[in-house]
Protein backbone atom coordinates (compact mmCIF):
# COMPACT_ATOMS: atom_id res chain seq x y z
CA UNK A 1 79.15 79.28 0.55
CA UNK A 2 78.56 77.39 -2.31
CA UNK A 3 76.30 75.32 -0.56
CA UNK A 4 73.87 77.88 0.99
CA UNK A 5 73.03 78.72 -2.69
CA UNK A 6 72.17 75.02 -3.36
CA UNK A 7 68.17 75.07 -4.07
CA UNK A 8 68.29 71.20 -4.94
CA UNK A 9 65.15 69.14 -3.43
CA UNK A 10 63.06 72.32 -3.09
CA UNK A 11 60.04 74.03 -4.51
CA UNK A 12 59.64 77.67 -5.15
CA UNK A 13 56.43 79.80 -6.12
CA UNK A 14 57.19 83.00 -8.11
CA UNK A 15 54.01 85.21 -9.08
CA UNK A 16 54.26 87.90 -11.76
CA UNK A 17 56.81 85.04 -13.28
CA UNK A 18 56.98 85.83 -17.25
CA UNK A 19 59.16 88.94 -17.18
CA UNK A 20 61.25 91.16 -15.74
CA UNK A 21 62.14 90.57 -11.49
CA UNK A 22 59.88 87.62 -11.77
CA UNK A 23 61.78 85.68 -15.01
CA UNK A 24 65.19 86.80 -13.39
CA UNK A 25 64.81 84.98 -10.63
CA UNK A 26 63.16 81.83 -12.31
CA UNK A 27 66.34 81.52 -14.34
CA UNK A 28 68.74 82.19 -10.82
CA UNK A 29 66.70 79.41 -9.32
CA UNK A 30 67.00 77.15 -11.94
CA UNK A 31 70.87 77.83 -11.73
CA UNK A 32 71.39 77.23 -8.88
CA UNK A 33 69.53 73.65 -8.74
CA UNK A 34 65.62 74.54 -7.80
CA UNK A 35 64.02 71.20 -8.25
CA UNK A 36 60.78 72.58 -9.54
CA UNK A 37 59.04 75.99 -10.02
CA UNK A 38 55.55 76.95 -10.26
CA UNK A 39 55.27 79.91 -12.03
CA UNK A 40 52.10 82.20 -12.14
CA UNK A 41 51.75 85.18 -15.14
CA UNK A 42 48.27 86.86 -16.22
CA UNK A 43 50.78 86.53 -19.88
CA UNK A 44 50.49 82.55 -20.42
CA UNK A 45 52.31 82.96 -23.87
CA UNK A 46 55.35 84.71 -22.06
CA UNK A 47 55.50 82.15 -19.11
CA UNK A 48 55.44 79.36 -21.49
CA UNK A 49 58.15 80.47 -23.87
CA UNK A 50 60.68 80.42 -20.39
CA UNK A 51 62.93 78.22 -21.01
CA UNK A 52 63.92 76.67 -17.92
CA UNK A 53 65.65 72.88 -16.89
CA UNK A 54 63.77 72.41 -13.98
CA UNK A 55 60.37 70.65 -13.19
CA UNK A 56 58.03 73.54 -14.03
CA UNK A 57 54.34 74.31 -13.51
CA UNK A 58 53.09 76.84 -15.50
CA UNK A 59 49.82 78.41 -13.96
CA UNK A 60 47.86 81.38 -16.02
CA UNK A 61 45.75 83.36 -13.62
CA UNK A 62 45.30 87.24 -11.83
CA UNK A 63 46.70 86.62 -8.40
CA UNK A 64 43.76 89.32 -7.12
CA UNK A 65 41.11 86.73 -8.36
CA UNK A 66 40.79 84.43 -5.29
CA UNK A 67 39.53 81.50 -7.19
CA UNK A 68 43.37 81.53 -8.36
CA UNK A 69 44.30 80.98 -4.86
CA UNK A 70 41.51 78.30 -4.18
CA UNK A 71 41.29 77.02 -7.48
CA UNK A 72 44.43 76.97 -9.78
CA UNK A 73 46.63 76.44 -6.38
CA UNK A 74 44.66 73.66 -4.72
CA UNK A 75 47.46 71.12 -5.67
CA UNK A 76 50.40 72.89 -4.79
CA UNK A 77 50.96 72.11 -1.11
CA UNK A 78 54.63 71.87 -0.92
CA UNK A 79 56.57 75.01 -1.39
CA UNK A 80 60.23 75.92 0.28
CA UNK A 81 60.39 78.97 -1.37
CA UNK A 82 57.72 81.76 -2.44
CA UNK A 83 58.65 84.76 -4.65
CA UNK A 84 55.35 87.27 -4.48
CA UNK A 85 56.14 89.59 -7.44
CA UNK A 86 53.36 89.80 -9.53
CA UNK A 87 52.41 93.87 -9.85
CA UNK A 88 51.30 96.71 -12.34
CA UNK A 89 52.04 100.50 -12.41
CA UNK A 90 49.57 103.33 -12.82
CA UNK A 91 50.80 107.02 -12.33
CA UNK A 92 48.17 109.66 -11.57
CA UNK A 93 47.95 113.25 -9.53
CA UNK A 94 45.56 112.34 -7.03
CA UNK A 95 43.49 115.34 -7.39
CA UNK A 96 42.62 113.65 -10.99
CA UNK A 97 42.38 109.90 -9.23
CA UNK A 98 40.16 107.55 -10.59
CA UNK A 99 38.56 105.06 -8.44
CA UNK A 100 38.81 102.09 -10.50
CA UNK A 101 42.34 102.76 -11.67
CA UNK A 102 42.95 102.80 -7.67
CA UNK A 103 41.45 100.05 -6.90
CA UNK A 104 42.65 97.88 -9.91
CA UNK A 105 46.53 98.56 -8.66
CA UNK A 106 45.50 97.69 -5.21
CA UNK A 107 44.17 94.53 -6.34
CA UNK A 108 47.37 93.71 -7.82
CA UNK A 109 50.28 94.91 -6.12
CA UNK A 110 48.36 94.17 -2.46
CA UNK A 111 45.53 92.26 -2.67
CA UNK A 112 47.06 89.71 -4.67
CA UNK A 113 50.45 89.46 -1.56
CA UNK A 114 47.71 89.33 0.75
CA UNK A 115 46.18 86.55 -0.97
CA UNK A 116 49.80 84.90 -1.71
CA UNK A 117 51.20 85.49 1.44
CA UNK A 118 47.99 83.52 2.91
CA UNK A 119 48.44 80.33 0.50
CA UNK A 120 52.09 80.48 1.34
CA UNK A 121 51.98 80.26 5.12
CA UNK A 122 49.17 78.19 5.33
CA UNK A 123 51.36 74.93 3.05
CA UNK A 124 54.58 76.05 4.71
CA UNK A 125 53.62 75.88 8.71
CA UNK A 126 54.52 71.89 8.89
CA UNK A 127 58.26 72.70 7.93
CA UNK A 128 59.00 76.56 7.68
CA UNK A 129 60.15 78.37 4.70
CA UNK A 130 61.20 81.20 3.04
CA UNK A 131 59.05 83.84 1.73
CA UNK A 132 60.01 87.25 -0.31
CA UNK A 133 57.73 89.85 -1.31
CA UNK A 134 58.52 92.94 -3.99
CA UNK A 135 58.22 96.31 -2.53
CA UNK A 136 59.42 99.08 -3.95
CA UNK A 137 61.61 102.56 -3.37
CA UNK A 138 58.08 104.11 -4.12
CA UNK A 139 57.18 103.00 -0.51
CA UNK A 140 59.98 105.19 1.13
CA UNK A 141 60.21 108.39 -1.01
CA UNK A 142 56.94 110.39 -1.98
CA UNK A 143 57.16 111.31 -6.17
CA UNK A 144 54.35 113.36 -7.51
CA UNK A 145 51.67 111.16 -9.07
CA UNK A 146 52.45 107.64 -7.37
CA UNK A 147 49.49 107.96 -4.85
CA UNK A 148 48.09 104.69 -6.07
CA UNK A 149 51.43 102.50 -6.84
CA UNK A 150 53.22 104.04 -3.62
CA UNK A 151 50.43 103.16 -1.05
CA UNK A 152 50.20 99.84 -2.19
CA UNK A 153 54.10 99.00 -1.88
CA UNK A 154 54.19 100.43 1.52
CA UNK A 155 51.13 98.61 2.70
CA UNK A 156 53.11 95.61 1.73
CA UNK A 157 56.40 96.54 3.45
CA UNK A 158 54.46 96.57 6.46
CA UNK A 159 52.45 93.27 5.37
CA UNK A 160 55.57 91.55 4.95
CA UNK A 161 56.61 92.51 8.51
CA UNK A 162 53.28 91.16 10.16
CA UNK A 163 53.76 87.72 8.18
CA UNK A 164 57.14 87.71 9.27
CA UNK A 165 55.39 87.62 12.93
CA UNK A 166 53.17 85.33 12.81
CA UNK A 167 55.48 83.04 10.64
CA UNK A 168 58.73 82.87 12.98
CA UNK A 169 56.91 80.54 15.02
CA UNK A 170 56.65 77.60 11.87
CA UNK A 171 59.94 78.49 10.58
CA UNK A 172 59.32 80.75 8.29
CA UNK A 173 60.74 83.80 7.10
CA UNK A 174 59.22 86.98 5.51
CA UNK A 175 61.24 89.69 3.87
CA UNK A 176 61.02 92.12 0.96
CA UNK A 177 62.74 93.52 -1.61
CA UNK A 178 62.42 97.47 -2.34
CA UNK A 179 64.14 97.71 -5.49
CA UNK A 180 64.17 101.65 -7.11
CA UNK A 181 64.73 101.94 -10.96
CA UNK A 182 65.12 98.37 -12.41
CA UNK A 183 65.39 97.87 -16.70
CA UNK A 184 62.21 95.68 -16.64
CA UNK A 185 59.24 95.82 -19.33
CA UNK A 186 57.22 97.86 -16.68
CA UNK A 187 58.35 100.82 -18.50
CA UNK A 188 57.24 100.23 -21.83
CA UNK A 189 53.54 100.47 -21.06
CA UNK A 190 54.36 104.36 -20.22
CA UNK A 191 53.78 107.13 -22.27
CA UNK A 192 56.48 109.47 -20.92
CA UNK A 193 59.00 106.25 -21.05
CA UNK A 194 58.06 105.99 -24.84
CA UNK A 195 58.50 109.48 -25.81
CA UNK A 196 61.59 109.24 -24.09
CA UNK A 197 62.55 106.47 -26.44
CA UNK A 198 61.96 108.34 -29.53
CA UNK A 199 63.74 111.54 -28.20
CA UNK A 200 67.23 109.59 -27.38
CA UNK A 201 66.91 107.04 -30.16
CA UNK A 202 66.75 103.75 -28.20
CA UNK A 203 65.48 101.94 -25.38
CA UNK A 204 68.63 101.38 -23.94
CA UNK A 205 69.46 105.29 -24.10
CA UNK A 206 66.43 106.07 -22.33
CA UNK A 207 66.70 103.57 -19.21
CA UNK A 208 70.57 105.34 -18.94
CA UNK A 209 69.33 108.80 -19.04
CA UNK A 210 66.65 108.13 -16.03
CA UNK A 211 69.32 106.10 -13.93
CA UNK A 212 72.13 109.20 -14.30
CA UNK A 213 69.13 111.53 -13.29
CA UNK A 214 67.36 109.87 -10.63
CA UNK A 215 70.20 107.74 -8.70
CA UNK A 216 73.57 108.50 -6.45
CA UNK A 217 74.84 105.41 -8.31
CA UNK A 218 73.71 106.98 -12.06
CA UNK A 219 72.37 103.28 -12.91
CA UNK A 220 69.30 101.64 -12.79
CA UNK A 221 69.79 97.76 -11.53
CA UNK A 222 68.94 94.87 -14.08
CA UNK A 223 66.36 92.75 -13.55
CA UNK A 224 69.24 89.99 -12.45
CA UNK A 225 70.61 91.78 -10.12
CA UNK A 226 67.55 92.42 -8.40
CA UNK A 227 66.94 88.08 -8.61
CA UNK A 228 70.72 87.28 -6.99
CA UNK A 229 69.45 89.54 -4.03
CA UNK A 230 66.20 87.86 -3.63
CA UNK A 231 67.85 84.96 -3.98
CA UNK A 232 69.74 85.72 -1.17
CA UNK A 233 67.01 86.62 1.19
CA UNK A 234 65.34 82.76 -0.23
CA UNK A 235 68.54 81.49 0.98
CA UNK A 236 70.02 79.40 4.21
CA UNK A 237 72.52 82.61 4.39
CA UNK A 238 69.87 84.79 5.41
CA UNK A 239 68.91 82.41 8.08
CA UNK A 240 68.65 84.86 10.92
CA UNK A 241 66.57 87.62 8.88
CA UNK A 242 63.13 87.95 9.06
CA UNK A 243 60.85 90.77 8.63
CA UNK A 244 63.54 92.86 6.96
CA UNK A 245 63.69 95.26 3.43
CA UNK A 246 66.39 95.09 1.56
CA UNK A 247 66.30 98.44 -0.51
CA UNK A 248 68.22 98.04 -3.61
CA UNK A 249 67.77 101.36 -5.48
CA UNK A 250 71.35 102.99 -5.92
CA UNK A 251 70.85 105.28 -3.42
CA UNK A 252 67.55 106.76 -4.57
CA UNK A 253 65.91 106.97 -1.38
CA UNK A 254 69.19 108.72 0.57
């Protein structure tokens, strides 16, 4: 088993790589023997300061902007592995939507897989590969105010199936990843997370007190145990899935 966890001699891709999900799995890579990463992060400062004893390429850039994809990714031909993770969160009733808050998160969280998943299949059709994508619980379960963030991550559940189509013939494999509540910095950005904070005393206290309210399991996962899954589904032991979601969200959507 051992073994089908070796990454040596292969290249992986990980968008949305300088935190959270994305970092995680950069770091389960690099333990278990990726030859070399390319890591892409809007937050250059943060991608640089990842400390990491692999070959890495750090590249800066909004994976919505397709001069990222043309551009900034010209060189990198080779990839075994592709993490598509890069995503922001936006929370509003949609009888208040904004237009421009919509269609910044779509650019994000789908555009930019779109626009990923492209790049990925096109270098990876001479040999096959493995490809995972970060959906979400919000795609499965309808919460008040996640119009925006929970079209987007179903639209890619469903992308993720179609590239898992039209990949099987080259070898490659498509899957995502629906995690629920994960400890990540996504939640610092939010005002009801941060008044949260204050009320219980700590950051830590806070994350607790949402996974006991909003799970079976009364945790939310850590960002590394979201990577060992992916890692999984980048794996030779998930050799016979394709076009599957793994939903890792401690029972949220039962």
């Amino acid at each position: 088993m051992a073994a089908d966890f070796d990454f040596s001699g292969k290249t992986a891709l990980i968008t949305g790589a300088a935190s959270g999900i994305g970092a995680a799995t950069a770091r389960w890579l690099d333990a278990h023997g990726i030859t070399k990463l390319v890591l892409v992060d809007m937050n250059r400062p943060a991608l640089d300061a990842l400390d990491l004893d692999c070959e890495v390429r750090r590249i800066g850039g909004d994976v919505s902007d397709s001069a990222l994809w043309k551009i900034g990714m010209a060189e990198v031909t080779d990839l075994d592995c592709v993490l598509l993770n890069a995503g922001i969160s936006d929370a509003f009733p949609i009888v208040d939507g904004d237009l421009a808050r919509w269609r910044k998160l779509m650019a994000v969280n789908l555009d930019g897989v779109f626009l990923g998943l492209r790049h990925a299949l096109k270098v990876m059709r001479s040999k096959g590969g493995t490809i995972a994508v970060t959906a979400s619980a919000a795609a499965f379960k309808a919460e008040p105010g996640t119009a925006a963030y929970a079209a987007a991550k179903a639209a890619v559940v469903q992308l993720a199936r179609v590239a898992a189509r039209e990949g099987a013939e080259h070898g490659i494999r498509v899957n995502a990843i629906a995690p629920g509540g994960v400890d990540t910095p996504i939640w610092d950005g939010m005002d009801f997370f941060a008044d949260m904070t204050k009320s219980l005393g700590s950051r830590e206290a806070a994350i607790a007190s949402m996974g006991e309210i909003a799970t079976p399991l009364g945790r939310y996962a850590t960002a590394d145990e979201i990577a060992a899954q992916i890692g999984f589904l980048l794996s030779d032991l998930s050799a016979n899935i394709t076009g599957a979601v793994l939903r890792s969200d401690g029972g949220y959507t039962l």
